[in-house]
CSV table of C-alpha atoms and ligand atoms in Angstrom, one decimal:
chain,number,residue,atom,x,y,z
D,1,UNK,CA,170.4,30.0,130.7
D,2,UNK,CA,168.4,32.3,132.8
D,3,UNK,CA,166.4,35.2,130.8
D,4,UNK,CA,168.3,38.8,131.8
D,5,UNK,CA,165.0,41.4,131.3
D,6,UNK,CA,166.9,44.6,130.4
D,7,UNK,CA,163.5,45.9,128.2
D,8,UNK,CA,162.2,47.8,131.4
D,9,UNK,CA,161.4,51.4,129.7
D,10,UNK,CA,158.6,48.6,127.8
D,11,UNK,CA,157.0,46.9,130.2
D,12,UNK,CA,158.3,45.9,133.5
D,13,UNK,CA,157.8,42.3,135.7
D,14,UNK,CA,155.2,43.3,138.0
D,15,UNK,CA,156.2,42.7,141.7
D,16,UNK,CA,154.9,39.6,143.5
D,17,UNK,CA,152.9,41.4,146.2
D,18,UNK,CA,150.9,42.7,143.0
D,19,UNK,CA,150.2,39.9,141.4
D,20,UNK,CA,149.0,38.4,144.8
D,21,UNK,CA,146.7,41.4,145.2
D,22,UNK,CA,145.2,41.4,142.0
D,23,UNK,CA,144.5,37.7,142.1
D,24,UNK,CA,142.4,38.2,145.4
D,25,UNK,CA,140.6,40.9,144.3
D,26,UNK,CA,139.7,39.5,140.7
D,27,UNK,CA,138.8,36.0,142.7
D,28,UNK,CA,136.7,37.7,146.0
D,29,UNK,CA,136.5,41.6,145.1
D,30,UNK,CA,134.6,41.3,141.9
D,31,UNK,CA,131.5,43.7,142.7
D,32,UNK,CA,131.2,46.9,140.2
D,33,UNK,CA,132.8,49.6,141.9
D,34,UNK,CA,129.5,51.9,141.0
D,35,UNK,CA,126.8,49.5,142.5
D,36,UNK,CA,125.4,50.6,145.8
D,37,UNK,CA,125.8,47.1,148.0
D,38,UNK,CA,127.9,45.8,149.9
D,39,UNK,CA,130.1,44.1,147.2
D,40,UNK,CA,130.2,47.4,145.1
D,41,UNK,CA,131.3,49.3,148.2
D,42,UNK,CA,134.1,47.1,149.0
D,43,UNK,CA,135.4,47.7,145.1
D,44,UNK,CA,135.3,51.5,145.6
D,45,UNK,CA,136.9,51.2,148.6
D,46,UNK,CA,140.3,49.2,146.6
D,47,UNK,CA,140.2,52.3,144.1
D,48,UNK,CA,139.6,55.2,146.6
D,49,UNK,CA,142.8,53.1,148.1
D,50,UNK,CA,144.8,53.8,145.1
D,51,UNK,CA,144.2,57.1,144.2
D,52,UNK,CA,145.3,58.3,147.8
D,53,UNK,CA,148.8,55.9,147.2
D,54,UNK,CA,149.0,57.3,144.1
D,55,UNK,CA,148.3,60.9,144.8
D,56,UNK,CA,150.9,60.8,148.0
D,57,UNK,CA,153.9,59.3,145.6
D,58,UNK,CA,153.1,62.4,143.8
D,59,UNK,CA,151.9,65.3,146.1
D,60,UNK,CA,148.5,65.7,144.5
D,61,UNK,CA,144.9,65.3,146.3
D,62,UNK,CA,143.0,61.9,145.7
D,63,UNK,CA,140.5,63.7,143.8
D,64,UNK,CA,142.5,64.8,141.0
D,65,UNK,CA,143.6,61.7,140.0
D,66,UNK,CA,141.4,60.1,136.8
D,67,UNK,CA,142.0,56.1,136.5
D,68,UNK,CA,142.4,55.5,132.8
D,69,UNK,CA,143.8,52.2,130.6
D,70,UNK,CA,146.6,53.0,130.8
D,71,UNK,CA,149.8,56.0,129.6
D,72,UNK,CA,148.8,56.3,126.0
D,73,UNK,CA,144.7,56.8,127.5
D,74,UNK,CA,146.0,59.6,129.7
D,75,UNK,CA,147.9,61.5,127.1
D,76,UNK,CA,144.9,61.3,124.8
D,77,UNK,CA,142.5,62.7,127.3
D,78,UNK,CA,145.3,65.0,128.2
D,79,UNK,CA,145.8,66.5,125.3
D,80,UNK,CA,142.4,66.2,122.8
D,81,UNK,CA,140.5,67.3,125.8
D,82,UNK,CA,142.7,70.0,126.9
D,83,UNK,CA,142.3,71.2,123.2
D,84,UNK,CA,138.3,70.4,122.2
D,85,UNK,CA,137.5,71.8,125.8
D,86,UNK,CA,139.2,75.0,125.0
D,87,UNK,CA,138.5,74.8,121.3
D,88,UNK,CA,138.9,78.3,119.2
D,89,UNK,CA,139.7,79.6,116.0
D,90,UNK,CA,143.1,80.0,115.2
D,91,UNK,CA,143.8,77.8,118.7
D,92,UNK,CA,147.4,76.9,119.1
D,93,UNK,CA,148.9,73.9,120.4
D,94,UNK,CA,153.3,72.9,121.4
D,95,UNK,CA,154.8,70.0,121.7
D,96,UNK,CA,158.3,68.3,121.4
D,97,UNK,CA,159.6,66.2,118.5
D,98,UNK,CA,160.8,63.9,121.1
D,99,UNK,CA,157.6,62.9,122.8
D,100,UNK,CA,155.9,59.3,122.5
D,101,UNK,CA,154.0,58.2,119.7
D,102,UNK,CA,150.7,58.5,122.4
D,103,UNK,CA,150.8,62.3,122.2
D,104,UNK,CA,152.6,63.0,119.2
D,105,UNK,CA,150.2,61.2,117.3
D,106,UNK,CA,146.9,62.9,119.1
D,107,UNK,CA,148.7,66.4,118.3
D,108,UNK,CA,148.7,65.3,114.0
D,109,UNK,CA,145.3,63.9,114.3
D,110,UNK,CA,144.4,67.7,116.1
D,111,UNK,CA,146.4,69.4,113.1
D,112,UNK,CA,144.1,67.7,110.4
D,113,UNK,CA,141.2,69.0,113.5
D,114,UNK,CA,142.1,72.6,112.6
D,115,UNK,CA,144.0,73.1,115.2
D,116,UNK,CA,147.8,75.1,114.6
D,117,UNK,CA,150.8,73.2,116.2
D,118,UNK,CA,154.1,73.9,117.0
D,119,UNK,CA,156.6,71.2,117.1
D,120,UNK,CA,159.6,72.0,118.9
D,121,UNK,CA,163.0,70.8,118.0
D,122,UNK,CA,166.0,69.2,120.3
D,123,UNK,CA,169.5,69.5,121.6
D,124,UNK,CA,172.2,66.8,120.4
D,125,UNK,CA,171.3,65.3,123.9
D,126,UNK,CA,167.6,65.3,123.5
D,127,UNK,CA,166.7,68.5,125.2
D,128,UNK,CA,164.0,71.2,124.7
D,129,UNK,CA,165.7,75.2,125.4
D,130,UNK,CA,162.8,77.0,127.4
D,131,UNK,CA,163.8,80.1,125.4
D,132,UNK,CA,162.5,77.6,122.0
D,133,UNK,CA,159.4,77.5,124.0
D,134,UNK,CA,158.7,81.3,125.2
D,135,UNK,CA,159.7,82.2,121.3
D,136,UNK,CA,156.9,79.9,120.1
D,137,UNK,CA,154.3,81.1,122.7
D,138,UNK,CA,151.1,82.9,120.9
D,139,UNK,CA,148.6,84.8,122.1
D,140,UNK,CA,146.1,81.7,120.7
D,141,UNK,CA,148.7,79.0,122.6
D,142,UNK,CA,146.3,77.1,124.9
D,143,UNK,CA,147.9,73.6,125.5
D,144,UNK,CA,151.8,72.8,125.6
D,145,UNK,CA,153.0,69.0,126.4
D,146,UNK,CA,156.3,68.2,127.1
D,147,UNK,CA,157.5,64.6,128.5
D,148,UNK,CA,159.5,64.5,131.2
D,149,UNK,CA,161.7,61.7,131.1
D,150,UNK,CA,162.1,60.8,127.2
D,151,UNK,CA,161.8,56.8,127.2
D,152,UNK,CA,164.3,56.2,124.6
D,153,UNK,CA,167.7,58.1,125.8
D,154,UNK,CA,166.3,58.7,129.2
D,155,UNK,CA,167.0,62.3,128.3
D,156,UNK,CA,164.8,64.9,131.1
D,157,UNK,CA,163.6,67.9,130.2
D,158,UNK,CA,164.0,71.2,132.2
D,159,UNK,CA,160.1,71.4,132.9
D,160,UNK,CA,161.0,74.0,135.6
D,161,UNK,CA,162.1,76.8,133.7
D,162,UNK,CA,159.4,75.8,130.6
D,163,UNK,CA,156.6,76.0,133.5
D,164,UNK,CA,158.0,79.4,135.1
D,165,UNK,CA,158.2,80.4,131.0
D,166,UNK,CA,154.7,79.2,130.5
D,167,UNK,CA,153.0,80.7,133.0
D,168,UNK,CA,154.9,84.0,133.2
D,169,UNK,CA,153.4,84.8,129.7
D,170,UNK,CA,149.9,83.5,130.1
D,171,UNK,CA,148.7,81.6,132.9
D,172,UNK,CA,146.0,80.3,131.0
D,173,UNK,CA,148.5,78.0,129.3
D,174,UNK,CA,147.6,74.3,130.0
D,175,UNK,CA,151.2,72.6,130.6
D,176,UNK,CA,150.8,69.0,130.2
D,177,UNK,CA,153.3,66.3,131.3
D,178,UNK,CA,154.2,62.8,130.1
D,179,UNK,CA,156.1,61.7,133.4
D,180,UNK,CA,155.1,57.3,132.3
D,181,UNK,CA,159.1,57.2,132.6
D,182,UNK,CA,159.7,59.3,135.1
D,183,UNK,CA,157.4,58.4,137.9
D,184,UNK,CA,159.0,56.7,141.0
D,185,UNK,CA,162.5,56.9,139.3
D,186,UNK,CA,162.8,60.8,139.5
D,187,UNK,CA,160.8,63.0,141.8
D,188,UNK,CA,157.5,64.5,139.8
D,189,UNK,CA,157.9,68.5,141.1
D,190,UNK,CA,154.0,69.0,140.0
D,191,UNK,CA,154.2,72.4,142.3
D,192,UNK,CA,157.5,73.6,140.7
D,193,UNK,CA,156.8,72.5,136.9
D,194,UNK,CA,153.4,74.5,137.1
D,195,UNK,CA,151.9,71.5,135.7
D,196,UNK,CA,148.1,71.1,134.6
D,197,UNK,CA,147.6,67.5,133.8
D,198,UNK,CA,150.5,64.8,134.3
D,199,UNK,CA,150.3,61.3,132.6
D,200,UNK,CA,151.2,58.5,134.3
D,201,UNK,CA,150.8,54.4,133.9
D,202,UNK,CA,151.4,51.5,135.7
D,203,UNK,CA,153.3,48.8,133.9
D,204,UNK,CA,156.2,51.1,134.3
D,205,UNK,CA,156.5,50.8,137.5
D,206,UNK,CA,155.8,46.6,138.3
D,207,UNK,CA,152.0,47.3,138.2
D,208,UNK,CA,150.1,45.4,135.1
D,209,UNK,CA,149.3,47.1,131.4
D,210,UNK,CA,145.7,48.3,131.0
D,211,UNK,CA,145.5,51.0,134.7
D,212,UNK,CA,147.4,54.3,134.1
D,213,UNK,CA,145.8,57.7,135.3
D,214,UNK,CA,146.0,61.5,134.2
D,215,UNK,CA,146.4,63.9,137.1
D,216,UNK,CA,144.1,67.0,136.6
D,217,UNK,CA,144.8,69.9,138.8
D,218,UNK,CA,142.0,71.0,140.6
D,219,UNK,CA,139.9,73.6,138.6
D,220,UNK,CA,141.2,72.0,135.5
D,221,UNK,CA,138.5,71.3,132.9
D,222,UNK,CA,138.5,68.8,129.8
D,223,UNK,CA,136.6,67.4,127.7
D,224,UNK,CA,136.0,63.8,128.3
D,225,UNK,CA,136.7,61.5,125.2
D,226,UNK,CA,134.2,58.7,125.8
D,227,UNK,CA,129.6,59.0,126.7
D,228,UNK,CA,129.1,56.8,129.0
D,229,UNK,CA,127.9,56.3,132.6
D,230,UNK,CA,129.9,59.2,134.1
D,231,UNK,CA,132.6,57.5,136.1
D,232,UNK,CA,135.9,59.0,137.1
D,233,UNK,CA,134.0,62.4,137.8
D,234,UNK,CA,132.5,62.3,134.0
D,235,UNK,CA,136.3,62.2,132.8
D,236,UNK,CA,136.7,58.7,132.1
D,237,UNK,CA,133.2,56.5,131.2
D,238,UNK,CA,133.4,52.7,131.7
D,239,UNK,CA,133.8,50.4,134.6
D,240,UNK,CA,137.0,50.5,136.5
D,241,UNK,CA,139.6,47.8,136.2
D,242,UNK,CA,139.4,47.9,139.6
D,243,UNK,CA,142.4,44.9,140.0
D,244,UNK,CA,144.3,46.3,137.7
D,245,UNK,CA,143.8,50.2,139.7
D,246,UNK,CA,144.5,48.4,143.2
D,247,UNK,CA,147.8,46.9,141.9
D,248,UNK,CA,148.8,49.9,140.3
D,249,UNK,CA,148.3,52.0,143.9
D,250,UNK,CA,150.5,49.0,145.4
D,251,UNK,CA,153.3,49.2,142.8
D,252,UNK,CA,153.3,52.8,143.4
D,253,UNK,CA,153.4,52.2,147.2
D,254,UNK,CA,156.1,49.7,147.0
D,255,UNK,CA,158.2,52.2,144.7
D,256,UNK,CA,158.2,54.6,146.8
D,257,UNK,CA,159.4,53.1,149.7
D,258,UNK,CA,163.5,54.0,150.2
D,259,UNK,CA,163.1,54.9,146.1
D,260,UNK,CA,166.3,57.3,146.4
D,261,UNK,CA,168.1,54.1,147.6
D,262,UNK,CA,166.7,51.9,144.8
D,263,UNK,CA,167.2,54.8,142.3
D,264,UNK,CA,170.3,55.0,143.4
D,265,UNK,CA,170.9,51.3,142.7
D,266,UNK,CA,169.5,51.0,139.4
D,267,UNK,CA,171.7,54.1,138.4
D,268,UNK,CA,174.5,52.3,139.5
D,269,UNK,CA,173.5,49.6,136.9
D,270,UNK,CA,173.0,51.5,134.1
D,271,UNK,CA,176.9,53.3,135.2
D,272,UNK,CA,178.7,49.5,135.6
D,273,UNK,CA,176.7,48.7,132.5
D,274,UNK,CA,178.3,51.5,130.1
D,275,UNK,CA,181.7,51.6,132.2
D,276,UNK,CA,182.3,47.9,131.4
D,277,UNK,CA,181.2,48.7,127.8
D,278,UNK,CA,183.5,51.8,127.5
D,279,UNK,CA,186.5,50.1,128.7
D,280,UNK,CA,186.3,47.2,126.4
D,281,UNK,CA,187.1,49.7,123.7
D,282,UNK,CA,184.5,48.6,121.4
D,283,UNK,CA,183.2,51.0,118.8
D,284,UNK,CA,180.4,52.4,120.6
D,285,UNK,CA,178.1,56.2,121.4
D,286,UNK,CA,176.4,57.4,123.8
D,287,UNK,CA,173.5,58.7,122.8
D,288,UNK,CA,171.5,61.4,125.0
D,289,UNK,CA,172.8,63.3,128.0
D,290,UNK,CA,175.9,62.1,130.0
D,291,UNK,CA,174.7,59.3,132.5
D,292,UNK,CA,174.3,61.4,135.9
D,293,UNK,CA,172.2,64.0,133.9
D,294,UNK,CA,169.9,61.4,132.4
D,295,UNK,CA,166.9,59.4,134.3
D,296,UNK,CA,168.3,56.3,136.2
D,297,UNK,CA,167.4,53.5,134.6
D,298,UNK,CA,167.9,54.2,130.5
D,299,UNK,CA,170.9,54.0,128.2
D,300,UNK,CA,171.2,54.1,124.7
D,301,UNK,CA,173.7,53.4,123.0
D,302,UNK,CA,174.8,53.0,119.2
D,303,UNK,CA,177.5,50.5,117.9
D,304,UNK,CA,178.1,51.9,114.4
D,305,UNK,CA,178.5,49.3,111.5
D,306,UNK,CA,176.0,46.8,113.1
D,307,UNK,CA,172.0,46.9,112.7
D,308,UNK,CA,170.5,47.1,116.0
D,309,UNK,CA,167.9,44.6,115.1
D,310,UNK,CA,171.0,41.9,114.5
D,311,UNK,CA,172.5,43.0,117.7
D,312,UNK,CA,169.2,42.5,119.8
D,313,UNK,CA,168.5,39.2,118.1
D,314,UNK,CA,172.0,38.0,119.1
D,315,UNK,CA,171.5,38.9,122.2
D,316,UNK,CA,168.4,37.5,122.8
D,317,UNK,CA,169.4,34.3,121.5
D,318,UNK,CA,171.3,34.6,125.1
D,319,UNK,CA,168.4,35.5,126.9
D,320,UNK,CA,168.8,39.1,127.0
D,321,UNK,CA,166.3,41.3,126.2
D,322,UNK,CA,166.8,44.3,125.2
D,323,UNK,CA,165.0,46.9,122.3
D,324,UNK,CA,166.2,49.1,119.6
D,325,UNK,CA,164.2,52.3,119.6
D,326,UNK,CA,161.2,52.5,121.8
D,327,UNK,CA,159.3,48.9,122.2
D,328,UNK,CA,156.0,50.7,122.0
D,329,UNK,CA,156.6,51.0,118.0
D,330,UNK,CA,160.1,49.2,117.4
D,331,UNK,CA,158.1,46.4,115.4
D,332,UNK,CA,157.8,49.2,112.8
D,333,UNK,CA,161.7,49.5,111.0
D,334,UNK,CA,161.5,53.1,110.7
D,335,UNK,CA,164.4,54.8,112.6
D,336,UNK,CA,164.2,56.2,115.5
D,337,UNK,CA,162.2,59.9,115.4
D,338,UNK,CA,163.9,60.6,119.0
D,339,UNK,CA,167.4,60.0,117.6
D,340,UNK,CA,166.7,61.5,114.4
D,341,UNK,CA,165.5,64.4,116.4
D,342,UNK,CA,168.7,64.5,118.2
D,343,UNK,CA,170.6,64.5,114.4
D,344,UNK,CA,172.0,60.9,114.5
D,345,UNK,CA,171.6,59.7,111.2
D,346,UNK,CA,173.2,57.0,109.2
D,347,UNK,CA,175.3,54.2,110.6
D,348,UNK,CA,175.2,55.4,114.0
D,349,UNK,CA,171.1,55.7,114.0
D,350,UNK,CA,171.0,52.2,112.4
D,351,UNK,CA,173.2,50.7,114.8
D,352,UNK,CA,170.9,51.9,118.5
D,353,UNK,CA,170.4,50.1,121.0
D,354,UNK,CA,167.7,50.7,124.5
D,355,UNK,CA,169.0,49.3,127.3
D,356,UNK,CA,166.6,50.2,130.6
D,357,UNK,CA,167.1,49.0,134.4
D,358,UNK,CA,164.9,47.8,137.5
D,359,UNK,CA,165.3,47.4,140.9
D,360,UNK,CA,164.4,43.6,140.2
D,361,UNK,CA,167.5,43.1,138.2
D,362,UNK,CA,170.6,42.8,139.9
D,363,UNK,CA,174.6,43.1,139.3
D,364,UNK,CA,175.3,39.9,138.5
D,365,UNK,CA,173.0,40.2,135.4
D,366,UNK,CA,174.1,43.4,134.6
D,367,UNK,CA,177.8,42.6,134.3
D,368,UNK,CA,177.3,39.4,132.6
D,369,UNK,CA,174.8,41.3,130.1
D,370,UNK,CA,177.5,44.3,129.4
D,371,UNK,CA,180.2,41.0,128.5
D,372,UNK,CA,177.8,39.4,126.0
D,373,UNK,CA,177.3,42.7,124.4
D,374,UNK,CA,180.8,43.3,124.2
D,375,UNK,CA,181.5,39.8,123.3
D,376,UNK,CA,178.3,40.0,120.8
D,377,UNK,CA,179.8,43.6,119.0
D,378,UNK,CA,182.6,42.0,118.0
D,379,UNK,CA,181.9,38.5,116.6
D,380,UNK,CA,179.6,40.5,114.6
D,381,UNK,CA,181.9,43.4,113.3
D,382,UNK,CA,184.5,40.7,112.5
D,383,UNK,CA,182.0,39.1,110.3
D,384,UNK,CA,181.1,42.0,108.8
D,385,UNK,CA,184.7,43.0,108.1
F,1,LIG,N1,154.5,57.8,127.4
F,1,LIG,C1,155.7,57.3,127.5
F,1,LIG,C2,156.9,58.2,127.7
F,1,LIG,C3,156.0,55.9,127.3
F,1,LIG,O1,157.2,55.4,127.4
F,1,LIG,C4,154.8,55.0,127.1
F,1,LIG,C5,155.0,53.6,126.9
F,1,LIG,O2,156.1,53.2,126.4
F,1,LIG,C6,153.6,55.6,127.1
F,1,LIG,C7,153.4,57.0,127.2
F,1,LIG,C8,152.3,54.8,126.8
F,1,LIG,O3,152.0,54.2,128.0
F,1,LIG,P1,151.0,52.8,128.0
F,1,LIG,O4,151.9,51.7,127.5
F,1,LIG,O5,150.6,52.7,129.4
F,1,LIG,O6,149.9,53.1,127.1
């Protein structure tokens, strides 16, 4: 039995060429990328790399790109040093009930701060109206974050409209961005959104955990969350993972090459995967937008009557992986606060299921993956019944 990885909104394989890249320089690059000699040079030289592949995936300059530990780093020096920098009484903050625990969580720790937040609710698909937004809007309103790709229904947001919103009432506005899900599968329209800061990591996208990066528009100011010796401009003290940084630039290289054809491909996935599904005539929802309108490579779906965590173990068992809710926090067996957000409740919130694509999967696995699920739904409603 060969393992089908269907978990890739959690963590993704990193590709080969990566791996290979990060072994050399761990082995022969090993200088500190702030020493003066030779060895140091050679290390700056692997990061200064990466920020230019990163910043031309997303249409940014090389210096506004910040190297942090990763997507949940980035949306906490996003978001607490958007609000200490710009700290005042009565200071007002917006956010989504949708977004990850990474910034949700830093906006109730900034609530017990002082600070006032506003957390906007969601469509039955998982969507923010921009009108929600401009209603909530305050003359105090400094920072608003909004995710662009939601990693558990693959729902997008229409950061567009919420960034001509934003900025038509007060400029000053600091719109921040979680785009961890939707960088190299959807384009990031920094210009167009009107975007401050956007958050982005590189396990996502076949890079390793612990190298993500915020991107901080020029003229931008924050306050940094750690002292230390002043790396990453004075945003982000501590010495680079400079292996980890150089793969992530590569993974975002690699992405990027033909990534409307891949996209396209691992759309195609995530459409055989639900058509097969659908036409079985199993009891089963979609949850979030209709597949075109959602990102590429997420699906979620609920089969009604059966616990997700049964399902998912049955499946594994087979060597699927897949996750029920969001694998950042599905150890915990609260429901999901994305569906709950969208109003699924009950039987149908119990019975969720993630599925998420890659380009390294392919459609054998795929259709052989939508058949055990099928086959899985229904040994387990007839025992049930
Ligand atoms: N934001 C979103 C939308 C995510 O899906 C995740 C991870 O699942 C994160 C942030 C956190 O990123 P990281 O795992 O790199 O800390």
């Amino acid at each position: 039995m060969t393992d089908i990885y269907l978990d890739n909104s959690a963590t993704t394989r990193p590709y080969r060429e990566v791996l290979e890249l990060m072994g050399m320089v761990q082995a022969e690059i090993y200088g500190n990328p702030s020493s003066m000699h030779e060895k140091g040079l050679a290390a700056e030289k692997l990061i200064r790399e990466a920020r230019r592949q990163i910043s031309a995936m997303i249409g940014g300059r090389d210096q506004e790109i910040v190297f942090t530990s990763g997507g949940t780093e980035a949306n906490n020096l996003a978001v607490k040093g958007a609000a200490f920098r710009y700290r005042r009484k009565d200071a007002h903050l917006i956010t989504s009930a949708i977004e990850h625990p990474s910034v949700l969580n830093c906006f109730r720790f900034l609530e017990q701060e002082g600070f006032k937040v506003s957390y906007l609710p969601v469509s039955d698909k998982g969507i923010v109206d921009p009108d929600f937004v401009k209603s909530l809007i305050k003359k105090d309103t400094i920072l608003i974050s909004i995710m662009h790709a939601n990693n558990e229904t693959g729902s997008i947001q229409p950061l567009e409209e919420i960034g001509r919103c934003i900025k038509k009432i007060n400029p000053e506005i600091l719109f921040h961005i979680d785009a961890v899900q939707s960088f190299t599968r959807l384009p990031l329209k920094l210009k167009e959104w009107q975007a401050d800061l956007v958050s982005l990591s590189a396990h996502k996208i076949h890079g390793v955990k612990g190298a993500g990066c915020l991107w901080i528009k020029q003229g931008v100011k924050l306050q940094p969350l750690l002292d230390g010796g002043g790396q990453e401009k004075g945003l982000r003290a501590g010495t680079e993972n400079v292996a980890a940084i150089a793969g992530f630039g590569l993974a975002a290289k690699l992405s990027g090459e033909n990534q409307n054809k891949k996209m396209a491909v691992v759309g195609t996935f995530k459409k055989s995967f639900y058509r097969t599904i659908h036409n079985s005539g199993i009891n089963c929802i979609l949850n979030g937008p209709l597949l075109e309108e959602s990102a590429p490579h997420i699906i979620n779906l609920s089969f009604p009557g059966l616990k997700s965590e049964v399902l998912l173990h049955s499946l594994e068992e087979q060597g699927i992986y897949v996750s029920a809710g969001s694998a950042c926090h599905s150890r915990h067996p609260e429901p999901s606060h994305v569906l709950s957000a969208m109003g699924l409740s009950g039987k149908t919130l119990e019975g969720a299921l993630r599925f998420s694509f890659s380009v390294l999967n392919n459609e054998k696995e795929v259709a052989a993956a939508a058949e055990a699920t099928i086959n899985t739904v229904r040994h387990l409603t007839a025992l049930i019944r």
